[in-house]
N, CA, C and O atoms as CSV, one atom per row, in Angstrom:
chain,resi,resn,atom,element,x,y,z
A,1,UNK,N,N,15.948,-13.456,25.990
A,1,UNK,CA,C,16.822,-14.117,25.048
A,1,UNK,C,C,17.869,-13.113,24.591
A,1,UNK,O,O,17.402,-12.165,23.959
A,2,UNK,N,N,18.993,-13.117,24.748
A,2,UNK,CA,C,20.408,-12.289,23.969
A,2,UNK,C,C,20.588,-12.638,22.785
A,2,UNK,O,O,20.805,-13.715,22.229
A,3,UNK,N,N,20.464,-11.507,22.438
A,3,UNK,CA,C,21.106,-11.880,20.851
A,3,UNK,C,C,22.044,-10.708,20.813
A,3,UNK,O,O,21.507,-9.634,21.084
A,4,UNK,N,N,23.538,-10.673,20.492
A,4,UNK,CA,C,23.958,-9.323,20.487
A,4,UNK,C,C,23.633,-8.858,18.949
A,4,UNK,O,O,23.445,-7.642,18.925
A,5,UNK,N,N,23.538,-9.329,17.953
A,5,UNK,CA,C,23.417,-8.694,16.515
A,5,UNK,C,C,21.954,-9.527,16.357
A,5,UNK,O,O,22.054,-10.740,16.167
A,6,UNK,N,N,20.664,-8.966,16.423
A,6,UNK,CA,C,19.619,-9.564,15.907
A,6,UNK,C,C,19.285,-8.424,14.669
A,6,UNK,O,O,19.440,-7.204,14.697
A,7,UNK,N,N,18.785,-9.270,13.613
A,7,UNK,CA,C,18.781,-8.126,12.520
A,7,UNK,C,C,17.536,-8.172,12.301
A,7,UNK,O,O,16.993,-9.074,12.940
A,8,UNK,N,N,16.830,-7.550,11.636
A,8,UNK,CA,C,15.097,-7.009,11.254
A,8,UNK,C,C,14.607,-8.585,11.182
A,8,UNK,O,O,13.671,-8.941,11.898
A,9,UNK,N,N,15.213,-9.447,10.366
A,9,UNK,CA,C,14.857,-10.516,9.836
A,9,UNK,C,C,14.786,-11.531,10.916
A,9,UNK,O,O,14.035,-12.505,10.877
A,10,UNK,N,N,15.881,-11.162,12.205
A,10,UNK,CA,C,15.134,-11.949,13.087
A,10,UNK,C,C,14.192,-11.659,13.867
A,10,UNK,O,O,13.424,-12.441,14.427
A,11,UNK,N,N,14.231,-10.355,13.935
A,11,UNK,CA,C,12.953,-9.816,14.815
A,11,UNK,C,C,11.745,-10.122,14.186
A,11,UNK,O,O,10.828,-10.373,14.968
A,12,UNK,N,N,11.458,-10.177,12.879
A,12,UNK,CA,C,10.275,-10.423,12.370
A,12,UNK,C,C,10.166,-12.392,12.721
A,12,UNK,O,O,9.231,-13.022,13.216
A,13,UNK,N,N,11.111,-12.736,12.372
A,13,UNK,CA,C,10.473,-14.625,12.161
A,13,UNK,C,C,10.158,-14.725,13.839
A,13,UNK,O,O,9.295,-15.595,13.958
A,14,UNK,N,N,10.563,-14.106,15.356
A,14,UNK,CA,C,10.480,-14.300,16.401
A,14,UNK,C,C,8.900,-13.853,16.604
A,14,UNK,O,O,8.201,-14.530,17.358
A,15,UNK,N,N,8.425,-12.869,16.021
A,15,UNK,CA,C,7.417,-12.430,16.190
A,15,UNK,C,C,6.396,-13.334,15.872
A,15,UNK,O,O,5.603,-13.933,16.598
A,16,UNK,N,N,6.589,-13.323,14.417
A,16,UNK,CA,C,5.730,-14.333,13.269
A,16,UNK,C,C,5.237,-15.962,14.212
A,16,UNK,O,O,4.166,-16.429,14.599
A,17,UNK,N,N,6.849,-16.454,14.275
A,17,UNK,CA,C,6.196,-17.657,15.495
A,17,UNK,C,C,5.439,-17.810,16.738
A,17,UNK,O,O,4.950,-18.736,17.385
A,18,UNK,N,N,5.572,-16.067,16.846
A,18,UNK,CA,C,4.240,-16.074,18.799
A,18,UNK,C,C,2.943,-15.975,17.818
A,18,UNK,O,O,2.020,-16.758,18.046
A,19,UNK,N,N,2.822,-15.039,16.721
A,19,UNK,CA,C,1.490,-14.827,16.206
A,19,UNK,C,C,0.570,-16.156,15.883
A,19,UNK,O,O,0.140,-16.442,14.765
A,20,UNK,N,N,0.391,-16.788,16.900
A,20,UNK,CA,C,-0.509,-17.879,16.486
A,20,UNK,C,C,-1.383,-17.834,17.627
A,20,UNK,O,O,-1.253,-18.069,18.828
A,21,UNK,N,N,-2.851,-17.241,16.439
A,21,UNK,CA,C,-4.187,-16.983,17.427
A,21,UNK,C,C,-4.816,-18.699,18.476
A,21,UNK,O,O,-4.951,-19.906,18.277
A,22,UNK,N,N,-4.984,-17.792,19.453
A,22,UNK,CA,C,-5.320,-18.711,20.581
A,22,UNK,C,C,-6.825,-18.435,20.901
A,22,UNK,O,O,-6.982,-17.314,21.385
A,23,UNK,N,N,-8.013,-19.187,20.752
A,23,UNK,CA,C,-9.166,-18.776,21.394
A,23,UNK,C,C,-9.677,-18.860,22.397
A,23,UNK,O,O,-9.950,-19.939,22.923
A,24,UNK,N,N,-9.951,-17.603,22.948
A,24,UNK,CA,C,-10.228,-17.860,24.618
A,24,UNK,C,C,-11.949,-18.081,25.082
A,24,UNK,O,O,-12.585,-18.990,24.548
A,25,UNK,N,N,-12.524,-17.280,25.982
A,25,UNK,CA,C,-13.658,-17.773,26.572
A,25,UNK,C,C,-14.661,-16.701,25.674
A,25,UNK,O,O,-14.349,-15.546,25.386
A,26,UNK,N,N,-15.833,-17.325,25.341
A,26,UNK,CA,C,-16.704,-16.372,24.372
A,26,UNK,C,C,-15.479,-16.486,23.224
A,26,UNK,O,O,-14.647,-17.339,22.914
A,27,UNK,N,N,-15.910,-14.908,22.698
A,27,UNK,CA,C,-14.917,-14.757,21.345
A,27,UNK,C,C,-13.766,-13.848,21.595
A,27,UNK,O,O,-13.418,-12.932,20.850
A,28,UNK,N,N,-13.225,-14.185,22.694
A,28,UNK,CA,C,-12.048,-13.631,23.309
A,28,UNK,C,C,-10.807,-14.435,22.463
A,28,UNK,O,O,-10.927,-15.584,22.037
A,29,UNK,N,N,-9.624,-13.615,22.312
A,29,UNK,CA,C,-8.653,-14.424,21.696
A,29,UNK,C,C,-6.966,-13.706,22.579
A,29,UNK,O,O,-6.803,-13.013,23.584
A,30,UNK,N,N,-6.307,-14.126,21.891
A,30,UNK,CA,C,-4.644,-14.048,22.353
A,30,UNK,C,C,-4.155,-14.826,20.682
A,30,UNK,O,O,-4.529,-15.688,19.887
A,31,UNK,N,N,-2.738,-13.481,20.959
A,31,UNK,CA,C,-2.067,-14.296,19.698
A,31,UNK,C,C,-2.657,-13.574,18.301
A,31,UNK,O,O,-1.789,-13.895,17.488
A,32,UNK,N,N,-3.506,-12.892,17.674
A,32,UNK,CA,C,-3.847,-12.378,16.437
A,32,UNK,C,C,-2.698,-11.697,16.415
A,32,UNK,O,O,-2.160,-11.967,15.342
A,33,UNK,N,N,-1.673,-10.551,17.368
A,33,UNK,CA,C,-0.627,-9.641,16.897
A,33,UNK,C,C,0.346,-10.504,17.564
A,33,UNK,O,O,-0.282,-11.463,18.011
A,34,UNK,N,N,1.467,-10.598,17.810
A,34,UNK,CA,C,2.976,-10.827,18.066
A,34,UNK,C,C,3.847,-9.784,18.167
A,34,UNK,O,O,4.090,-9.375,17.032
A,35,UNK,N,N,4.668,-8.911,19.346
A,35,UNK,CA,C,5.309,-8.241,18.868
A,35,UNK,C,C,7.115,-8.764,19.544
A,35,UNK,O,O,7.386,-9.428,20.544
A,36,UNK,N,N,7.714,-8.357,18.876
A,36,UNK,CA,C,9.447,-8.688,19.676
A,36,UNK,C,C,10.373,-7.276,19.234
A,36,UNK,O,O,10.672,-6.823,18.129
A,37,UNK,N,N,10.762,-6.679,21.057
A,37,UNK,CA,C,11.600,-5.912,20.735
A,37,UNK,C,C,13.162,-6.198,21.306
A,37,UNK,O,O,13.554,-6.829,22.287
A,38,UNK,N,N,13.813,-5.521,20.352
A,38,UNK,CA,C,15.538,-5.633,20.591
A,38,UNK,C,C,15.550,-4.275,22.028
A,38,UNK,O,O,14.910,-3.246,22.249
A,39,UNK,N,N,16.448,-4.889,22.588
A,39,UNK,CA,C,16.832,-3.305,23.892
A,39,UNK,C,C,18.488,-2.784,23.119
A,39,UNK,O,O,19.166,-3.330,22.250
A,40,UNK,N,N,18.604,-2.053,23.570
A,40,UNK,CA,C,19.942,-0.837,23.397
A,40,UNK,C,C,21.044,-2.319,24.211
A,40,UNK,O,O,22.150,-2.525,23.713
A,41,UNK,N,N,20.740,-2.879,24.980
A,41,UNK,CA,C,21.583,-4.393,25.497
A,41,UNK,C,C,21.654,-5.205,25.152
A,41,UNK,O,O,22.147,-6.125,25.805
A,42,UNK,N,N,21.269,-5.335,24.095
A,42,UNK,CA,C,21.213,-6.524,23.217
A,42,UNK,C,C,20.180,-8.089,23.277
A,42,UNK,O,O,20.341,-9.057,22.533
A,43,UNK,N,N,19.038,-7.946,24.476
A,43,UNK,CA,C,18.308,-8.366,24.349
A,43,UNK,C,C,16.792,-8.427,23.902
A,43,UNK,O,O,16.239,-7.348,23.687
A,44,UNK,N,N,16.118,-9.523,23.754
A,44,UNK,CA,C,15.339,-9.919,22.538
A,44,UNK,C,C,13.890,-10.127,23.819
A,44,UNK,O,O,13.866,-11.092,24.583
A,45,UNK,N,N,12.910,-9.146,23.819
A,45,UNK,CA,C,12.029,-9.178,24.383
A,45,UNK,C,C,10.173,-9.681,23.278
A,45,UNK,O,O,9.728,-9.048,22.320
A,46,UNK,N,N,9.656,-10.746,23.821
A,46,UNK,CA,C,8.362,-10.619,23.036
A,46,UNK,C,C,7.094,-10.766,23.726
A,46,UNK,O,O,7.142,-11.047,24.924
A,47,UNK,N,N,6.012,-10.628,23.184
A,47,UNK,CA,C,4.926,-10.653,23.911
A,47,UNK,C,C,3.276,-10.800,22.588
A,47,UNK,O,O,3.341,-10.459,21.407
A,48,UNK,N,N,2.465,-11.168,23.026
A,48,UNK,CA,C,1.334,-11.334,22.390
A,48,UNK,C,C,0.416,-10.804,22.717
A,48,UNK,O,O,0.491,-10.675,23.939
A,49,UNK,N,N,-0.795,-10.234,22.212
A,49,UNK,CA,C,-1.766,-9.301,22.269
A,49,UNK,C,C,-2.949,-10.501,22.835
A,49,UNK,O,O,-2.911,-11.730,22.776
A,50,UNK,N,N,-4.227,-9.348,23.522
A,50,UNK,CA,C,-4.457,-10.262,24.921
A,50,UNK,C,C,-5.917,-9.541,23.614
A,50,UNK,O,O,-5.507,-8.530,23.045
A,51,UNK,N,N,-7.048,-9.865,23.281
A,51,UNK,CA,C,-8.181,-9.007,22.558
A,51,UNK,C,C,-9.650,-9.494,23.368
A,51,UNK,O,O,-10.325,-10.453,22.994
A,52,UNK,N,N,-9.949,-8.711,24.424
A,52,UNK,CA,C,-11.101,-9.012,25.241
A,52,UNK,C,C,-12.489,-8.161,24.489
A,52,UNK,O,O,-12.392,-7.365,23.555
A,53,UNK,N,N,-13.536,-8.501,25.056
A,53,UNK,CA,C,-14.456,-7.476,24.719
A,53,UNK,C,C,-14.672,-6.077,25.720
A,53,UNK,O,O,-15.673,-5.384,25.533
A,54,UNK,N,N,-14.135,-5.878,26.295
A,54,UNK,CA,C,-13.786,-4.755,26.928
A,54,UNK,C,C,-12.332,-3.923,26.766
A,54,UNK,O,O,-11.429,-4.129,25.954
A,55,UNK,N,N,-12.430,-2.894,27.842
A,55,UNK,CA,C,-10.687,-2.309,27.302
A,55,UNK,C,C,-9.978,-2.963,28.068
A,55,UNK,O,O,-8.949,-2.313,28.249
A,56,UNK,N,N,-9.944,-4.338,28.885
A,56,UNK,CA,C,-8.873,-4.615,29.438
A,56,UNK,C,C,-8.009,-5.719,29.219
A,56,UNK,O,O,-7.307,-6.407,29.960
A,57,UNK,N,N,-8.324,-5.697,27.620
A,57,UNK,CA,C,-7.136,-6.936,26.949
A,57,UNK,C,C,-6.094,-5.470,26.446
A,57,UNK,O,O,-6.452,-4.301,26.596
A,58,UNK,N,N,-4.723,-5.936,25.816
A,58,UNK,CA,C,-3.623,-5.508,25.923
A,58,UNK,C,C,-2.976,-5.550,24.252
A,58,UNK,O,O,-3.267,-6.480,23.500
A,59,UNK,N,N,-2.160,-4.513,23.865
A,59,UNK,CA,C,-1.652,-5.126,22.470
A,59,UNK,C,C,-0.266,-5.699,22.898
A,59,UNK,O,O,0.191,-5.379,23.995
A,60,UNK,N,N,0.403,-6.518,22.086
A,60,UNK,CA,C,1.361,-6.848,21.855
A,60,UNK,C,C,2.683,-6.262,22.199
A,60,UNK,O,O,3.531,-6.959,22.756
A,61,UNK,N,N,2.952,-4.750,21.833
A,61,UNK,CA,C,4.242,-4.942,22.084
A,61,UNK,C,C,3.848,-3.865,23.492
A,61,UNK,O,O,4.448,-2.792,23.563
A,62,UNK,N,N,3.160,-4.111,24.212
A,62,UNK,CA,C,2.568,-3.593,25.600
A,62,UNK,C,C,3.336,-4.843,26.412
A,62,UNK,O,O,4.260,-4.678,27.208
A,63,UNK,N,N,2.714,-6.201,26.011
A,63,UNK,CA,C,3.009,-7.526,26.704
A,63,UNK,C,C,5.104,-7.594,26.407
A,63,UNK,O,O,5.892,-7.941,27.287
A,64,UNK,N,N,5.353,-7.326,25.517
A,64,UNK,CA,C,6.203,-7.532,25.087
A,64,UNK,C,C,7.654,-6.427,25.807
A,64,UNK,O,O,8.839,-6.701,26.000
A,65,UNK,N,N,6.854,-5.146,26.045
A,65,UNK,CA,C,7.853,-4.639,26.926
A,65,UNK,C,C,7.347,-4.683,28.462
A,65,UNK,O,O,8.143,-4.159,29.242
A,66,UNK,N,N,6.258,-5.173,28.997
A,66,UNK,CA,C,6.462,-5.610,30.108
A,66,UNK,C,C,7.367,-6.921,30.590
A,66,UNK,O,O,7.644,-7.273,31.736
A,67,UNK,N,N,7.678,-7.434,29.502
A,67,UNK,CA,C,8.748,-8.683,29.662
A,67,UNK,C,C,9.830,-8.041,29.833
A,67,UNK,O,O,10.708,-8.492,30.569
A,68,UNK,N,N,9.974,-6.758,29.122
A,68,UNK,CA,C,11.265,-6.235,29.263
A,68,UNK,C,C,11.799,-5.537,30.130
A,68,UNK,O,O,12.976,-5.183,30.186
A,69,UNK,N,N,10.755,-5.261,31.002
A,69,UNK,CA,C,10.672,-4.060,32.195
A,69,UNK,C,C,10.912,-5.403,33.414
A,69,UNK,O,O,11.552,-4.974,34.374
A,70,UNK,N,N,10.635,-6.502,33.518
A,70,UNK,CA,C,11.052,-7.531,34.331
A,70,UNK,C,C,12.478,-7.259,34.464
A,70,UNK,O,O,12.826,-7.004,35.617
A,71,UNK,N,N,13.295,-7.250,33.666
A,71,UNK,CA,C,14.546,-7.386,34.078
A,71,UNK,C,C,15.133,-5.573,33.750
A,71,UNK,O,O,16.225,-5.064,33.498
A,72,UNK,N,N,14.186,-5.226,33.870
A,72,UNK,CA,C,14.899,-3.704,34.216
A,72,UNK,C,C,15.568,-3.238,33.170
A,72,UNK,O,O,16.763,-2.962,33.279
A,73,UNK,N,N,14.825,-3.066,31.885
A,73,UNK,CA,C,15.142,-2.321,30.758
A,73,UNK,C,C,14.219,-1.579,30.465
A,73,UNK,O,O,13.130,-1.810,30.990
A,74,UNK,N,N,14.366,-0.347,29.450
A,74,UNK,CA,C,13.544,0.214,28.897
A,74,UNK,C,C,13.812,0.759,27.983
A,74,UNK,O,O,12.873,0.974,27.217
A,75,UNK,N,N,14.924,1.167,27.652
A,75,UNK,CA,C,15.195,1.776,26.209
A,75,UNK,C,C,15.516,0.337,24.992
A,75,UNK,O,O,16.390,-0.528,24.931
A,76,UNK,N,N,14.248,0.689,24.118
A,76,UNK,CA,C,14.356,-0.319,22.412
A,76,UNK,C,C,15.046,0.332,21.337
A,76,UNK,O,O,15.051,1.459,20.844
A,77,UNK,N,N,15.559,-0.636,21.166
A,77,UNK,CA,C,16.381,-0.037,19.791
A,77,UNK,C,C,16.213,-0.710,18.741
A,77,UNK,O,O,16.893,-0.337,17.785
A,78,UNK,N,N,15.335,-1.845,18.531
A,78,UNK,CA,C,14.199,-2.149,17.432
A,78,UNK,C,C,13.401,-2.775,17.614
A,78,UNK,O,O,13.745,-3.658,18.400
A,79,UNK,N,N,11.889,-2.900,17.165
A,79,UNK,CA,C,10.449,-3.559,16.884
A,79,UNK,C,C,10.015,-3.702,16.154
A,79,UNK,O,O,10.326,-3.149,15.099
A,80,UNK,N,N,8.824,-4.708,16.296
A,80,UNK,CA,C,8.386,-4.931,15.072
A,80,UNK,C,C,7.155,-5.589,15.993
A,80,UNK,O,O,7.225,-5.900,17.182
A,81,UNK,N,N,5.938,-5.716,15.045
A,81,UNK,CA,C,4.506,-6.216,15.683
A,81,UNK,C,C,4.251,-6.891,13.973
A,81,UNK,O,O,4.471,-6.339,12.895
A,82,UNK,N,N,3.618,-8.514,14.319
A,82,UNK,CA,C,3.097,-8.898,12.878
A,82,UNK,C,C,2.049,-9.529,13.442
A,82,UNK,O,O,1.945,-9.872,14.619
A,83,UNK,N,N,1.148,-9.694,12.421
A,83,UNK,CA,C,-0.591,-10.057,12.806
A,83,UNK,C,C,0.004,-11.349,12.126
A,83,UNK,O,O,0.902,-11.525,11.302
A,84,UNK,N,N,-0.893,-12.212,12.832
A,84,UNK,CA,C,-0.795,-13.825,12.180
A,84,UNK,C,C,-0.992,-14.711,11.016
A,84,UNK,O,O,-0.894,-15.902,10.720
A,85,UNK,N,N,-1.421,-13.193,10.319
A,85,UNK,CA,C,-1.149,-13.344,8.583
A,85,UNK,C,C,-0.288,-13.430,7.970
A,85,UNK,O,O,-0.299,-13.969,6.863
A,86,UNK,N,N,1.039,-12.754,8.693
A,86,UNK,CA,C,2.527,-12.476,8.913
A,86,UNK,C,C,2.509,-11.368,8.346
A,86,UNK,O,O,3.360,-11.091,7.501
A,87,UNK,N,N,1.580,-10.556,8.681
A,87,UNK,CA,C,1.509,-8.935,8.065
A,87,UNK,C,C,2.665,-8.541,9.126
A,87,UNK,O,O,2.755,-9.228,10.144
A,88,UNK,N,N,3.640,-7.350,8.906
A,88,UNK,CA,C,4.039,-7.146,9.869
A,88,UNK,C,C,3.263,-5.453,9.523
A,88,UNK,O,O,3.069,-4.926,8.428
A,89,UNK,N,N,2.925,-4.885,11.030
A,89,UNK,CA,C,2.028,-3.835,11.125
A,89,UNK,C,C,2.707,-2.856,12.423
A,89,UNK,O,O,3.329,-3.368,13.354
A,90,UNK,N,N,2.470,-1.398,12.299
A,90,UNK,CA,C,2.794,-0.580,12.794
A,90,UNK,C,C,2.212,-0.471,14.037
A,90,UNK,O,O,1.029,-0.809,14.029
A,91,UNK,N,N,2.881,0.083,15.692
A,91,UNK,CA,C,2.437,-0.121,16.576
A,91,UNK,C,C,1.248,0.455,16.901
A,91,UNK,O,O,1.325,1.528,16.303
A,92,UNK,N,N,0.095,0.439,17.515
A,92,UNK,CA,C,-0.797,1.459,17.304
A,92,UNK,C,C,-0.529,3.092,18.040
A,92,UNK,O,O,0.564,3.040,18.603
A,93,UNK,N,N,-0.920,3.957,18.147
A,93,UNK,CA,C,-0.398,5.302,19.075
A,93,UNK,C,C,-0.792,5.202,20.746
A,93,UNK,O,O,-0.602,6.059,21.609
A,94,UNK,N,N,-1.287,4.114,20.855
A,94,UNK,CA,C,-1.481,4.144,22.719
A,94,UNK,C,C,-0.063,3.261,22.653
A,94,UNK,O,O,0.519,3.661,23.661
A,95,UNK,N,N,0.768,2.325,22.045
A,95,UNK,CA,C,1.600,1.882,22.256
A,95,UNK,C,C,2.931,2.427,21.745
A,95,UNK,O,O,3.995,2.057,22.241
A,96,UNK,N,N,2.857,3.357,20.696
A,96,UNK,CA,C,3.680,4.619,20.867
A,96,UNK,C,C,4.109,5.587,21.952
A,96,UNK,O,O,5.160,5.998,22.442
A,97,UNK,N,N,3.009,5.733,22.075
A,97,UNK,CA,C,3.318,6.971,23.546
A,97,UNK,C,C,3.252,5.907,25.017
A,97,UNK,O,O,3.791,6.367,26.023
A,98,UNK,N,N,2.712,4.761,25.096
A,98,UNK,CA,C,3.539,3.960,26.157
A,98,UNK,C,C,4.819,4.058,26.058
A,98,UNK,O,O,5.534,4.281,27.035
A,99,UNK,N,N,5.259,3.901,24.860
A,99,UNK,CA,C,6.814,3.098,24.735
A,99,UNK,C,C,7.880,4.243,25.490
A,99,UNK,O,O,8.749,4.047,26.339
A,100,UNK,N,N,7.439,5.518,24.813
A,100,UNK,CA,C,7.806,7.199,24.868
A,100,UNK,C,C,7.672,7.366,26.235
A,100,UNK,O,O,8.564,7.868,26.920
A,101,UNK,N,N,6.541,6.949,26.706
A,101,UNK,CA,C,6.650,7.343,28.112
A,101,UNK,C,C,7.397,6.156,29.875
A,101,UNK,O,O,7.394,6.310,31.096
A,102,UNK,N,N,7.927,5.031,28.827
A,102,UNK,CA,C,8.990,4.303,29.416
A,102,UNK,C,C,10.042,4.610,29.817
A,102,UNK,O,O,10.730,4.305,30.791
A,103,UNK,N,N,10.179,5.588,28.553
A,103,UNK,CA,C,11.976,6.127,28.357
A,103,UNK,C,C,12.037,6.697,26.820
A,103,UNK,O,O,12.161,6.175,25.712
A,104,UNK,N,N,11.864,8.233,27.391
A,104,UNK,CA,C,12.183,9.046,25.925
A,104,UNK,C,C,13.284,8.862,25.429
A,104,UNK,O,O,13.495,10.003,25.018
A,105,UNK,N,N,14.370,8.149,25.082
A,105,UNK,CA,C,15.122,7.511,24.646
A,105,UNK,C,C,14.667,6.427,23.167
A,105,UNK,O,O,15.406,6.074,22.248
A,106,UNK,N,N,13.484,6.172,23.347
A,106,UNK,CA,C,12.514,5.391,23.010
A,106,UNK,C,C,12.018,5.992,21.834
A,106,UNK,O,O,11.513,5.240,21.001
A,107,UNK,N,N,12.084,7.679,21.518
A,107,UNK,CA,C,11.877,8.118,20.141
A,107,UNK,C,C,12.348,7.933,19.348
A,107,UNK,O,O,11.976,8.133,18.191
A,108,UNK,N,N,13.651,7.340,19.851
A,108,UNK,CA,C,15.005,7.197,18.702
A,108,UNK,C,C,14.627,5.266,18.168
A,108,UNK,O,O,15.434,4.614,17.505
A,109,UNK,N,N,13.457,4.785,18.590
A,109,UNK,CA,C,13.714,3.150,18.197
A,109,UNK,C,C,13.296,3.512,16.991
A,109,UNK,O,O,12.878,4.622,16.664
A,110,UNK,N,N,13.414,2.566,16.336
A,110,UNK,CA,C,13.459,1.868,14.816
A,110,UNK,C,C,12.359,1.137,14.861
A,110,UNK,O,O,12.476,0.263,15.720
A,111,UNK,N,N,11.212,1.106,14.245
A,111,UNK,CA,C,10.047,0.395,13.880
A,111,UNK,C,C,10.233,-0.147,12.721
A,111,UNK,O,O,10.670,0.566,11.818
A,112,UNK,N,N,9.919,-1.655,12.455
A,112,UNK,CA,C,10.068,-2.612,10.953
A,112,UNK,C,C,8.747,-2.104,10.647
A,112,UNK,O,O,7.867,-1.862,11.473
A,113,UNK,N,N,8.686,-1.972,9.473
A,113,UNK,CA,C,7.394,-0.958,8.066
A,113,UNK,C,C,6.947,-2.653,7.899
A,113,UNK,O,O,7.453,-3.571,8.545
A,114,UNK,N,N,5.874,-2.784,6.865
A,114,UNK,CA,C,5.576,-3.971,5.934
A,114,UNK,C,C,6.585,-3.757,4.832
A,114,UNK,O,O,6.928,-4.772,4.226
A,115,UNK,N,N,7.029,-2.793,4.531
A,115,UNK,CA,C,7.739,-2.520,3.328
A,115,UNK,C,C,9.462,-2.724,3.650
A,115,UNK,O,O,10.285,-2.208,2.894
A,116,UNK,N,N,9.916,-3.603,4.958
A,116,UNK,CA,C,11.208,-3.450,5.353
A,116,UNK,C,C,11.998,-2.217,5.726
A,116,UNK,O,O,13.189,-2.204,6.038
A,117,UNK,N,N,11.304,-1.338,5.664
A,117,UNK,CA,C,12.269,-0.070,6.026
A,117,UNK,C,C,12.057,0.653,6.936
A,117,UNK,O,O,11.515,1.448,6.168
A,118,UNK,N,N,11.972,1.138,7.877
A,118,UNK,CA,C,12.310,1.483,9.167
A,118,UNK,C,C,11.230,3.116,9.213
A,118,UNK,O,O,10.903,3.909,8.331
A,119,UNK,N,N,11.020,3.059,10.340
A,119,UNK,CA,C,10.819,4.308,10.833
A,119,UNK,C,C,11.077,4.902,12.484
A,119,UNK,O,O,10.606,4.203,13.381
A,120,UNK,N,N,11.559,5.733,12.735
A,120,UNK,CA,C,11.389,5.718,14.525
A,120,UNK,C,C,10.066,6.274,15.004
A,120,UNK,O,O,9.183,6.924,14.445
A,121,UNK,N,N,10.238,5.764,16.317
A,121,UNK,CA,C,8.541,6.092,16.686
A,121,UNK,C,C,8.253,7.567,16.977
A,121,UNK,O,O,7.049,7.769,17.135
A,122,UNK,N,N,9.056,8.695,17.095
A,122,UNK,CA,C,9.300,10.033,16.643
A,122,UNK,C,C,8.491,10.309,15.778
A,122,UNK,O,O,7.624,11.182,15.791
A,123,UNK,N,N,8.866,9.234,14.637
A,123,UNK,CA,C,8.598,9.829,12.932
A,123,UNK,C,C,6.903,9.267,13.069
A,123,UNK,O,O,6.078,9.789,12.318
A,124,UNK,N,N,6.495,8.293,13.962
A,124,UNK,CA,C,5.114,7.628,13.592
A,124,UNK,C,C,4.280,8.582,14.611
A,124,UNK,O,O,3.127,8.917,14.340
A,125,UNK,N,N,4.956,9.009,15.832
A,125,UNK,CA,C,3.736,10.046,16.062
A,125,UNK,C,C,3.682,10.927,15.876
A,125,UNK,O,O,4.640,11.575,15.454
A,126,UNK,N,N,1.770,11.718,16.240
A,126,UNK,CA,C,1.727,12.727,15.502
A,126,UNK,C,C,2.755,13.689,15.672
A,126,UNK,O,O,2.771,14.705,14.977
């Protein structure tokens, strides 16, 4: 989806609307996180968290930049991940240093806080 000016506020309501938990087989789910990132091109990438009982479900903005890697991007220039509470929540550090290791370019993105204010993913890892 293009958006050339998407602002925090849309990145969060895009998110907020994937975050709707889906229950899968056993107590497997999809959908508890939502994440949507902006690229340095002005498009609007999202994806939903996969939660298996093993390690091979996925978080959110994992799904969310493999959408983005489809059409051959990799540098974000903002994100945001919200749990279906409409918490919006920080990426975890395996999806930090994915992102970092897409395209160090990628230290410089902008992460949405719960508190609206920004951090880059630089500043969130250790």
């Amino acid at each position: 989806m293009k958006e050339l000016e998407t602002s925090i506020q849309e990145l969060i309501r895009i998110a907020t609307d994937l975050a709707q938990p889906l229950s899968l087989e056993g107590e497997c789910s999809s959908g508890t996180v939502a994440a949507a990132l902006l690229t340095t091109a002005g498009n609007v990438y999202s994806g939903a968290c996969i939660d298996l009982h093993c390690a091979l479900g996925f978080c959110a903005e994992r799904a969310a930049a493999a959408e983005m890697l489809k059409s051959r991007e990799t540098s974000v220039k903002l994100m945001v991940a919200v749990q279906s509470d409409g918490e919006v929540v920080p990426p975890c550090g395996a999806c930090r240093e994915f992102l970092m290791q897409l395209d160090k370019r990628n230290g410089a993105t902008e992460v949405i806080l719960s508190n609206g204010q920004t951090r880059t993913i630089a500043q969130l890892l250790p």
